[in-house]
mmCIF file of C-alpha atoms and ligand atoms in Angstrom:
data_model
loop_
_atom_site.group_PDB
_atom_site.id
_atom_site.type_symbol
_atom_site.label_atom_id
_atom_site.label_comp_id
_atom_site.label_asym_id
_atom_site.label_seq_id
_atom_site.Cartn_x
_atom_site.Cartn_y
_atom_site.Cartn_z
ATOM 1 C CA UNK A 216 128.462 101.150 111.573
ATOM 2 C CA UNK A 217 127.042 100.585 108.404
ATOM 3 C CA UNK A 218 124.255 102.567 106.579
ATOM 4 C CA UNK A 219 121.393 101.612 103.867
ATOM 5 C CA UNK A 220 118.662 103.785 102.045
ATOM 6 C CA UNK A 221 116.156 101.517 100.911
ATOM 7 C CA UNK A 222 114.758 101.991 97.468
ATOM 8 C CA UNK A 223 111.648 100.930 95.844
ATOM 9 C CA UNK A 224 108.086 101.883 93.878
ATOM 10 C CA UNK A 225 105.502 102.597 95.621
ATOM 11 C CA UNK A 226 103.368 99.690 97.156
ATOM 12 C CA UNK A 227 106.779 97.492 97.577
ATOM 13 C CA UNK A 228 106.682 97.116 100.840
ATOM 14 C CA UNK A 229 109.549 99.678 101.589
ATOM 15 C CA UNK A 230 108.568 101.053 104.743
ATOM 16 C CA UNK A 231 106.952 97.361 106.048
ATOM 17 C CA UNK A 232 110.773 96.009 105.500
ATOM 18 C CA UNK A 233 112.772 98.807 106.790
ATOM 19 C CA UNK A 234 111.129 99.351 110.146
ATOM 20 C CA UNK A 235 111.528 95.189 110.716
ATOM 21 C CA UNK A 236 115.025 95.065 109.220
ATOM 22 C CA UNK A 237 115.944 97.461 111.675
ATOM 23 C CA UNK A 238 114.051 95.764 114.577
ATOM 24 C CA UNK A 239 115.716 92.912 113.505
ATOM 25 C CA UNK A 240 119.646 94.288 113.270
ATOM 26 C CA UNK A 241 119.322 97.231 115.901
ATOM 27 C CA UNK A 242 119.225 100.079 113.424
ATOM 28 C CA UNK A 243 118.039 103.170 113.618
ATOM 29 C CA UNK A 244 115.204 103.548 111.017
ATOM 30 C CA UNK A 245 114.955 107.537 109.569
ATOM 31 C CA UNK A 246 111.965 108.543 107.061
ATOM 32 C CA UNK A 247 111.763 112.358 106.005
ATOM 33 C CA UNK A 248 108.267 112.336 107.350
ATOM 34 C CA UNK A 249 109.561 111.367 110.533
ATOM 35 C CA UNK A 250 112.479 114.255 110.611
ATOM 36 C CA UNK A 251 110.164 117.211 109.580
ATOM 37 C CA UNK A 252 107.604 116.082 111.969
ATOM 38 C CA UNK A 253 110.332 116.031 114.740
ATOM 39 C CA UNK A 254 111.583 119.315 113.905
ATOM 40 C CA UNK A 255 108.219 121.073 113.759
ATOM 41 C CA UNK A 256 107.426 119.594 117.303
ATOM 42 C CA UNK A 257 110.814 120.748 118.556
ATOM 43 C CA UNK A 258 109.609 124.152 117.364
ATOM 44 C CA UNK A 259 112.984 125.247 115.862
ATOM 45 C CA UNK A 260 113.215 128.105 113.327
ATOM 46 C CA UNK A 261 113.456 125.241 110.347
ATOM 47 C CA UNK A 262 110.466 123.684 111.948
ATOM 48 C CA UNK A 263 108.557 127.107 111.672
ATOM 49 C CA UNK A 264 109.138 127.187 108.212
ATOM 50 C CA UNK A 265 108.620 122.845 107.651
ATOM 51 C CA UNK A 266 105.298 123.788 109.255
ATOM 52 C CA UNK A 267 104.433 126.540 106.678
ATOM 53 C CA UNK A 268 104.793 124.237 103.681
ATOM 54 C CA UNK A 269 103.248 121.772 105.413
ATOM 55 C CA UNK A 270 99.977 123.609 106.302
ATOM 56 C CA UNK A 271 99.406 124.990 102.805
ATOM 57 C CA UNK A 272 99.140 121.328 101.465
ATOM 58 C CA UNK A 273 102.768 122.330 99.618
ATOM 59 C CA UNK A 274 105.993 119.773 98.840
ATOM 60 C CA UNK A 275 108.939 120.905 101.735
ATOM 61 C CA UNK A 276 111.534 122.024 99.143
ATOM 62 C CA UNK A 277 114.625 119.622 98.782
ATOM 63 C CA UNK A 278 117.230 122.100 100.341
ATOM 64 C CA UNK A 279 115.336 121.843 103.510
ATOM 65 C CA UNK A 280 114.929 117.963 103.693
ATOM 66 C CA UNK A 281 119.147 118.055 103.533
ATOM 67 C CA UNK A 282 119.375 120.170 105.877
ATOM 68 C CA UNK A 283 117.533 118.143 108.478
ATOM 69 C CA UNK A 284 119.046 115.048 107.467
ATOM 70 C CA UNK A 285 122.259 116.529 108.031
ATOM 71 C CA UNK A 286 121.323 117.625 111.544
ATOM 72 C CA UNK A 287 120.323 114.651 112.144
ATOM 73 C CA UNK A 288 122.558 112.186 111.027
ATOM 74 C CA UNK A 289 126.310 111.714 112.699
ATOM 75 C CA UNK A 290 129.193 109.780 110.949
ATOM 76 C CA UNK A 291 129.513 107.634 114.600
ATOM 77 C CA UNK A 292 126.661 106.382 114.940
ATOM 78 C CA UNK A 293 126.873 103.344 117.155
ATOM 79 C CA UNK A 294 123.465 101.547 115.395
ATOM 80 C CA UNK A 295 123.955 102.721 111.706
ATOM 81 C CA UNK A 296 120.625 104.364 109.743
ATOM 82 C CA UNK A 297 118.089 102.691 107.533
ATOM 83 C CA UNK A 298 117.380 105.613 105.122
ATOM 84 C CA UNK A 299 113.444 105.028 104.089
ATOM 85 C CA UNK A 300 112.346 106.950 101.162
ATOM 86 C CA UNK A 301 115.735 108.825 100.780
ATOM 87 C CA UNK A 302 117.404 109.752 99.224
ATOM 88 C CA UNK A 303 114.708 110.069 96.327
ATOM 89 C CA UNK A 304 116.563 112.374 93.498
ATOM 90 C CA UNK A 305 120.202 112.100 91.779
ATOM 91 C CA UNK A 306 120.758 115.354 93.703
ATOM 92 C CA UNK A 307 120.397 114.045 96.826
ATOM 93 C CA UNK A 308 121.764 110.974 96.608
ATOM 94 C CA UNK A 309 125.028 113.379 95.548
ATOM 95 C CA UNK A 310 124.388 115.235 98.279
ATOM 96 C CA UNK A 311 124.982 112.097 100.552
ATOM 97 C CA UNK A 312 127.688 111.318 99.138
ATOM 98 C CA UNK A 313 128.988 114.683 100.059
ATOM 99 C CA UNK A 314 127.828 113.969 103.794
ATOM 100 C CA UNK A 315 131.220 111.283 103.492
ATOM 101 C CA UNK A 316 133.088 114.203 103.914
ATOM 102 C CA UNK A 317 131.220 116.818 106.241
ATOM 103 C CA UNK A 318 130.026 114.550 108.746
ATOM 104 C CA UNK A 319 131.623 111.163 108.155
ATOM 105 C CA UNK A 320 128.429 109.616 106.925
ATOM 106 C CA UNK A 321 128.984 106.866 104.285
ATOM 107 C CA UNK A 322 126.440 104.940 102.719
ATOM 108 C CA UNK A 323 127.592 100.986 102.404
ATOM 109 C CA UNK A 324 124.719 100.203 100.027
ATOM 110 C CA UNK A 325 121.748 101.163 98.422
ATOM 111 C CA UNK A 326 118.845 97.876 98.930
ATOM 112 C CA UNK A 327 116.629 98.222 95.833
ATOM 113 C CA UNK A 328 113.319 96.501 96.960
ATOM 114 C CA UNK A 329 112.091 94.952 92.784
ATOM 115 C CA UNK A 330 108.572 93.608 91.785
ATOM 116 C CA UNK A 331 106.457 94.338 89.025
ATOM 117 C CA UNK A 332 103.903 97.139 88.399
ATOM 118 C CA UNK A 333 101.237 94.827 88.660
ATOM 119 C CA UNK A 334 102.049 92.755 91.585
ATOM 120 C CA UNK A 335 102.032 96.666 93.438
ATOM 121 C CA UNK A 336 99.379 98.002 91.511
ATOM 122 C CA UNK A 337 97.001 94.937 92.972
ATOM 123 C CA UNK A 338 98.773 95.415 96.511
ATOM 124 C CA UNK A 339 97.493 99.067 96.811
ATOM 125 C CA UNK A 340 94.713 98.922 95.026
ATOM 126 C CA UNK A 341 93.444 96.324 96.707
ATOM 127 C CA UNK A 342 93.268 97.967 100.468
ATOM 128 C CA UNK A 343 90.700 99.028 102.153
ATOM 129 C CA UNK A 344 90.674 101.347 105.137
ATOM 130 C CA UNK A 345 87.701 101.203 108.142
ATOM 131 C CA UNK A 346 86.235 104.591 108.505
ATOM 132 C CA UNK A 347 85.513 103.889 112.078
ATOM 133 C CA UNK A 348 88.750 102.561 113.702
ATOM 134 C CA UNK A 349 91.054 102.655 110.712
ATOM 135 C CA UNK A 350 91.932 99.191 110.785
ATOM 136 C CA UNK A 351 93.682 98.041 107.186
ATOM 137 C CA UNK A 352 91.872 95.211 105.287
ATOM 138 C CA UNK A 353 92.943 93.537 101.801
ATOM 139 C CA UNK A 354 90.618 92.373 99.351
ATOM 140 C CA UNK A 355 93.223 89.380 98.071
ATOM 141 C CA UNK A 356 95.287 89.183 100.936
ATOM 142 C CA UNK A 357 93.392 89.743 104.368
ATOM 143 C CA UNK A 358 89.742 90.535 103.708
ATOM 144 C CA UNK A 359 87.208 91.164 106.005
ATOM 145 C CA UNK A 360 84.713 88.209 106.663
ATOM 146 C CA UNK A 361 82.060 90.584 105.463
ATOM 147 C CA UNK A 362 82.361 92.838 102.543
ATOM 148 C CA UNK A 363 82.931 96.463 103.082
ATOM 149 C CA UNK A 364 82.522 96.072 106.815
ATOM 150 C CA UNK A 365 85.458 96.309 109.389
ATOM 151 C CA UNK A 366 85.765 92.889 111.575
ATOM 152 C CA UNK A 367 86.344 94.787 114.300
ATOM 153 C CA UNK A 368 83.482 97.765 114.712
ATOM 154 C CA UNK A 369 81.214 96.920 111.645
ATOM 155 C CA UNK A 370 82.311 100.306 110.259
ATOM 156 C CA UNK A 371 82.463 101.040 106.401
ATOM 157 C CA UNK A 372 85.771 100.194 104.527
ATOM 158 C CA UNK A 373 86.911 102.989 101.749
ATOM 159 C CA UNK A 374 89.578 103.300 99.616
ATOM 160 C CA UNK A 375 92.245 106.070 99.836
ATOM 161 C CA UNK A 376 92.056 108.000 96.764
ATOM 162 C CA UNK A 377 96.195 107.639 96.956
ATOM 163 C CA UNK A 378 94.990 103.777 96.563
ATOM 164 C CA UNK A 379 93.152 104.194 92.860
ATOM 165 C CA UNK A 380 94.307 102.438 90.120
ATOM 166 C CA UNK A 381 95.021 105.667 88.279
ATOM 167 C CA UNK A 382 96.947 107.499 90.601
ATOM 168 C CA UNK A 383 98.857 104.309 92.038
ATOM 169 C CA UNK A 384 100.055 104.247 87.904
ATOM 170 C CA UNK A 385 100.810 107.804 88.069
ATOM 171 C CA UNK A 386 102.913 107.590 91.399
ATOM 172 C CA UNK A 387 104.958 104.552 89.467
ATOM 173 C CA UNK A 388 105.587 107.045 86.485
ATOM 174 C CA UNK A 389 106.883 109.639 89.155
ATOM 175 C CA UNK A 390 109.317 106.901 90.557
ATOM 176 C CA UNK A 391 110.158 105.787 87.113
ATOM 177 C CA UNK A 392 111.132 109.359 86.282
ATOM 178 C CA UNK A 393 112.600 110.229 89.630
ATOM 179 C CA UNK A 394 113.808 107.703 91.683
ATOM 180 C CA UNK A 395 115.066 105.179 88.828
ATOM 181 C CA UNK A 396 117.410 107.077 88.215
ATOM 182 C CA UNK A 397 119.523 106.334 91.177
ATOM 183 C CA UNK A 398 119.290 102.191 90.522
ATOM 184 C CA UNK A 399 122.285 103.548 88.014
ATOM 185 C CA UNK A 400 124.113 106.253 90.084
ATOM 186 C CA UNK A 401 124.308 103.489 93.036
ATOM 187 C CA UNK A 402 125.029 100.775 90.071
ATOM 188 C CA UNK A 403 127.603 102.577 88.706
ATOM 189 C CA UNK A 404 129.574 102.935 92.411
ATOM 190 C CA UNK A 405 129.056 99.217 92.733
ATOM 191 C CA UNK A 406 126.729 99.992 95.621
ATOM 192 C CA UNK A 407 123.648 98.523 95.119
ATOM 193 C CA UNK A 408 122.146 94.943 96.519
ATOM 194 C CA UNK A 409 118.562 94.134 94.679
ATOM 195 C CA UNK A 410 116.214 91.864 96.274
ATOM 196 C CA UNK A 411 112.758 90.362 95.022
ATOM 197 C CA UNK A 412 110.292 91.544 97.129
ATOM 198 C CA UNK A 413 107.046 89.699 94.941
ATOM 199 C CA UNK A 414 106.591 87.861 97.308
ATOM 200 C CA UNK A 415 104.358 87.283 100.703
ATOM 201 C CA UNK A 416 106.070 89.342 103.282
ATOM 202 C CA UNK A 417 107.671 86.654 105.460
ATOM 203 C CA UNK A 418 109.483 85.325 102.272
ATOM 204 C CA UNK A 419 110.587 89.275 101.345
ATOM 205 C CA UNK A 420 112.121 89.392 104.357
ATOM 206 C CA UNK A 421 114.199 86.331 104.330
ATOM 207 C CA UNK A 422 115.493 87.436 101.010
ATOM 208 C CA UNK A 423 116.443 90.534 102.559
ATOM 209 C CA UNK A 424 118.419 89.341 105.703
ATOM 210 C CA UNK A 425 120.092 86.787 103.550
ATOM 211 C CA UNK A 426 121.601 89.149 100.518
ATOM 212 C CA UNK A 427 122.218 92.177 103.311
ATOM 213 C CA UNK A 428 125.386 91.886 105.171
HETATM 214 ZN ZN1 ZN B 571 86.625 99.371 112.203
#
């Protein structure tokens, strides 16, 4: 079956896409988050140490993160994967490759999710959380009917700090200088498929099952 890691900034809608792309086709949708939770639950001697980093607020080192896709992962796969948020470095992505020939995983394509740093800069910044129930708001695109209230439990809406102007530019510069990189490595194999995703969700999606095979 065939396999795609989704690319894209932050704020693109990556996650949104992949999870109803693969509702949509009958995929199996994998996010790292997803794995190292897994494997700390399943209380293996990987998840012991997943749990260590994670507990003292540190990044789970690479070498780890390819080891549990690995595990995970099988060349037969009767669904095919959506890889979300991997792989996110040149080494990885190599590393994948690799997989071609240890576990008969191939990669048919790499879906780069495009729009500009403002249209995701207003996305994120632009959300607002409910402090009571945690229901998601938008000031341009779903609002509450009263300001800073939650429609649902009158609770105060906040803003994630993750959501700031100034660190939502700061996690573009990280994907600019880490991610980015990979547009060419999958570019150069021929291996990429872009799609606009500026647009309203419905429309992103459409563009999506239409260029994806
Ligand atoms: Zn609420």
């Amino acid at each position: 079956m065939a396999n795609y890691a989704f690319l894209g900034p932050p704020g693109v809608g990556k996650g949104t896409l992949a999870a109803e792309f693969c509702n949509a086709r009958g995929m199996q949708h994998v996010s790292t988050g997803d794995l190292l939770r897994a494997e700390i639950q399943a209380g293996s001697e990987l998840g012991c140490r997943v749990q260590e980093f994670v507990s003292s607020g540190g990044l789970v080192p690479d070498d780890i993160i390819l080891d549990l896709m690995e595990n995970f992962l099988t060349g037969d796969s009767d669904t095919g994967y959506i890889l979300d948020g991997f792989p996110r470095t040149i080494e990885q992505a190599e590393r994948v490759e690799a997989m071609a020939e240890t576990i008969g995983f191939r990669l048919v394509a790499a879906i780069l999710l495009e729009a500009s740093d403002q249209i995701v800069v207003d996305r994120l910044t632009g959300r607002r959380i409910c402090r009571g129930c945690k229901a998601t708001y938008h000031l341009s695109f779903g609002p509450p009917q009263q300001a800073g209230l939650c429609d649902k439990c009158s609770g105060e809406l906040y803003q994630r700090g993750d959501d700031q102007e100034e660190t939502v530019r700061r996690r573009l510069e990280v994907y600019r200088n880490q991610t980015a990189p990979l547009i060419d490595f999958y570019d150069n194999l021929n291996r990429i498929i872009r799609i606009d995703a500026s647009s309203d969700k419905a429309t992103n999606f459409a563009a999506l099952s239409e260029k994806v095979p």
